[in-house]
XYZ file of N, CA and C in Angstrom:
162
model
N -14.285 37.429 -26.490
C -12.558 37.665 -26.554
C -12.177 39.315 -26.439
N -13.090 39.713 -27.975
C -13.302 41.033 -28.168
C -13.290 42.272 -26.680
N -14.438 41.870 -26.344
C -14.708 42.690 -25.225
C -13.778 42.620 -24.302
N -12.945 41.729 -23.761
C -11.589 41.553 -23.142
C -10.445 42.166 -23.391
N -10.243 41.986 -24.427
C -9.289 42.805 -25.497
C -9.282 44.341 -25.236
N -10.580 44.778 -25.378
C -11.022 46.418 -25.202
C -10.888 46.491 -23.816
N -11.072 45.873 -22.287
C -11.199 46.337 -21.393
C -12.572 46.432 -21.157
N -13.738 45.949 -21.271
C -14.971 45.747 -21.097
C -15.723 45.068 -21.032
N -14.846 43.971 -20.732
C -15.644 42.723 -20.323
C -15.780 42.621 -18.586
N -16.659 41.723 -18.334
C -17.105 41.130 -16.972
C -15.938 40.482 -16.286
N -16.230 40.598 -15.033
C -15.178 39.232 -14.065
C -14.720 38.211 -14.828
N -16.674 37.939 -15.151
C -16.266 36.152 -15.120
C -16.303 36.219 -16.411
N -16.101 36.534 -17.290
C -15.760 36.520 -18.828
C -14.164 36.366 -18.734
N -13.385 37.448 -18.164
C -11.951 37.554 -17.930
C -11.588 36.289 -17.084
N -12.205 35.790 -16.063
C -12.530 34.824 -15.413
C -12.133 33.498 -16.239
N -13.326 33.238 -16.756
C -13.299 32.261 -18.072
C -12.149 31.660 -18.794
N -12.218 33.309 -19.709
C -10.619 33.245 -20.692
C -9.459 32.694 -20.020
N -9.042 33.681 -18.782
C -7.667 33.070 -17.630
C -7.535 31.499 -17.608
N -8.665 30.722 -17.439
C -9.147 28.989 -17.431
C -8.911 28.637 -18.923
N -9.524 29.087 -19.547
C -8.901 28.422 -21.094
C -7.709 28.627 -20.934
N -6.537 29.653 -20.929
C -5.178 29.468 -21.925
C -4.579 29.048 -20.054
N -4.738 28.913 -19.227
C -4.764 28.025 -18.047
C -4.293 26.692 -18.803
N -5.625 26.055 -18.893
C -5.633 24.212 -19.420
C -5.292 24.615 -21.109
N -4.280 25.206 -21.324
C -4.228 25.178 -22.988
C -2.275 25.752 -22.686
N -2.040 25.958 -21.028
C 0.150 25.595 -21.194
C 0.479 27.320 -20.986
N -0.664 28.390 -20.229
C -0.813 29.693 -20.267
C -0.367 29.620 -18.754
N 0.477 30.223 -18.113
C 0.197 31.126 -16.823
C 0.694 32.644 -17.033
N -0.244 33.046 -16.399
C 0.106 34.822 -15.699
C 0.929 35.145 -15.140
N 2.101 35.775 -15.516
C 2.407 36.506 -14.331
C 2.129 38.021 -14.111
N 1.768 38.062 -12.555
C 1.119 39.270 -11.799
C 2.838 40.309 -12.224
N 2.459 41.498 -12.078
C 3.613 42.223 -12.155
C 4.083 42.524 -10.716
N 5.029 43.091 -10.863
C 6.277 43.186 -10.048
C 7.064 44.737 -9.730
N 7.805 44.715 -9.037
C 8.774 46.322 -8.965
C 9.132 46.443 -10.173
N 9.602 45.538 -11.052
C 10.885 45.961 -12.160
C 9.886 45.574 -13.394
N 9.182 45.159 -13.904
C 8.202 44.688 -15.025
C 6.797 44.366 -14.778
N 5.702 44.750 -15.495
C 4.637 44.650 -15.945
C 4.354 43.513 -15.641
N 2.860 42.433 -16.433
C 2.189 41.670 -16.253
C 2.986 40.760 -17.514
N 3.317 39.569 -17.427
C 2.608 38.831 -18.652
C 3.105 37.730 -18.513
N 3.367 36.637 -19.372
C 3.251 35.155 -19.380
C 3.832 34.356 -19.643
N 4.127 33.077 -19.136
C 5.013 32.372 -19.532
C 4.008 30.776 -20.105
N 4.535 30.247 -20.931
C 3.785 29.429 -21.844
C 4.942 27.672 -22.117
N 4.171 26.943 -21.312
C 4.522 25.443 -20.834
C 5.072 25.048 -21.988
N 4.214 24.724 -23.004
C 4.875 24.008 -24.342
C 5.648 24.569 -25.634
N 6.729 25.754 -24.553
C 7.661 26.090 -25.712
C 8.951 25.464 -25.241
N 9.755 25.592 -25.938
C 10.986 24.273 -25.649
C 12.130 25.216 -25.707
N 12.280 26.390 -26.618
C 13.071 26.856 -27.000
C 13.101 28.485 -26.069
N 14.105 28.802 -26.511
C 13.723 30.773 -25.986
C 13.088 31.300 -27.287
N 12.198 32.552 -26.706
C 11.449 32.964 -27.641
C 12.136 33.411 -29.153
N 13.921 34.177 -29.167
C 14.323 34.063 -30.128
C 14.672 33.243 -31.227
N 14.846 31.875 -30.957
C 15.381 30.915 -31.395
C 14.129 30.362 -31.804
N 12.763 30.329 -31.690
C 11.268 29.696 -31.952
C 11.297 30.204 -33.168
N 11.004 31.927 -33.007
C 11.170 32.886 -34.650
C 11.924 32.653 -35.418
N 13.032 31.988 -35.245
C 13.925 31.589 -35.899
C 13.630 29.862 -37.272
N 12.819 29.739 -36.812
C 12.739 28.230 -37.302
C 11.489 28.373 -38.050
């Protein structure tokens, strides 16, 4: 994972990490004209601000 964070991992490593995260309920959102890359988590039930306050 460290190599992926540094941007020097191979494509196979990145695909493996993305598959792991997908199985964990994380979905990667591709950038569009107004926003960059993002993620969504299916296991979160409250908006981020409310999760942080608990």
